[in-house]
Coordinates of C-alpha atoms in Angstrom, one line a residue:
X26 CA 0.7 -0.1 0.0
X27 CA 1.0 3.8 -0.8
X28 CA -0.8 7.1 0.3
X29 CA -1.0 8.8 3.3
X30 CA -1.4 7.0 6.4
X31 CA -0.1 3.6 4.9
X32 CA 3.2 3.3 6.3
X33 CA 1.2 3.9 10.2
X34 CA -1.0 1.1 9.6
X35 CA 1.2 -0.5 8.4
X36 CA 3.3 -1.0 11.6
X37 CA 0.3 -0.4 14.1
X38 CA -1.1 -3.6 12.5
X39 CA 1.8 -5.3 12.5
X40 CA 2.8 -4.6 15.8
X41 CA -0.6 -5.8 17.2
X42 CA 0.0 -8.8 14.9
X43 CA 3.4 -9.0 17.0
X44 CA 1.8 -8.5 20.5
X45 CA -0.7 -10.9 20.0
X46 CA 1.3 -14.0 19.0
X47 CA 0.4 -13.2 15.1
X48 CA 2.9 -14.3 12.5
X49 CA 3.3 -10.8 10.0
X50 CA 3.0 -11.8 6.7
X51 CA 3.2 -10.2 3.5
X52 CA 1.2 -11.3 0.2
X53 CA 1.3 -8.8 -2.0
X54 CA 2.4 -10.1 -5.2
X55 CA 4.2 -9.0 -8.4
X56 CA 2.4 -5.1 -7.6
X57 CA 4.5 -3.5 -5.3
X58 CA 7.8 -2.0 -7.0
X59 CA 11.1 -3.4 -5.0
X60 CA 11.5 -0.4 -3.5
X61 CA 8.1 0.0 -1.5
X62 CA 8.7 -4.0 -0.9
X63 CA 12.1 -2.3 0.8
X64 CA 9.8 -0.3 2.1
X65 CA 7.9 -1.6 4.3
X66 CA 10.2 -4.6 4.8
X67 CA 12.6 -2.6 6.6
X68 CA 9.2 -0.5 8.1
X69 CA 8.2 -3.5 10.5
X70 CA 11.9 -4.8 11.0
X71 CA 10.2 -8.0 12.9
X72 CA 10.7 -11.5 10.7
X73 CA 7.9 -11.7 7.9
X74 CA 6.5 -14.4 6.3
X75 CA 5.0 -15.0 2.7
X76 CA 2.8 -18.2 1.0
X77 CA 5.2 -19.3 -1.5
X78 CA 7.1 -16.9 -3.5
X79 CA 6.6 -15.3 -7.7
X80 CA 9.3 -16.6 -10.1
X81 CA 10.6 -12.7 -9.4
X82 CA 10.8 -13.6 -5.1
X83 CA 8.1 -11.6 -4.3
X84 CA 5.6 -12.6 -1.1
X85 CA 2.6 -14.5 -3.6
X86 CA -1.0 -13.8 -3.8
X87 CA -3.0 -15.8 -1.6
X88 CA -5.4 -16.5 -4.1
X89 CA -3.3 -18.3 -6.1
X90 CA -1.7 -21.0 -4.0
X91 CA -2.8 -24.3 -2.2
X92 CA -5.4 -23.9 1.5
X93 CA -2.5 -25.9 2.8
X94 CA 0.5 -24.5 2.1
X95 CA 2.6 -23.6 5.1
X96 CA 4.0 -20.0 6.1
X97 CA 8.1 -19.9 4.7
X98 CA 10.2 -16.6 6.1
X99 CA 10.3 -14.0 3.6
X100 CA 12.1 -10.8 5.9
X101 CA 13.7 -11.2 8.6
X102 CA 16.2 -8.3 9.6
X103 CA 19.3 -10.3 10.6
X104 CA 19.0 -11.3 7.0
X105 CA 18.1 -8.2 5.9
X106 CA 17.3 -10.3 2.9
X107 CA 15.9 -7.6 0.5

């Protein structure tokens, strides 16, 4: 997501997810620029999981994957993978 207030919403929801024992997930598919993807990962600054990757390495959108797919690590601040 881009635009006014989006970064604050991402920070808030990811922190609430972590605080309640959840897992932060990414699922934007191919429709996110690399620079925005990097911005989001650095903004969250926690482990981010996905349900598979596109050919370009982006986190797959759940609409296009099997329901039995298990989460995998997409990005970690300790790895600085993206």
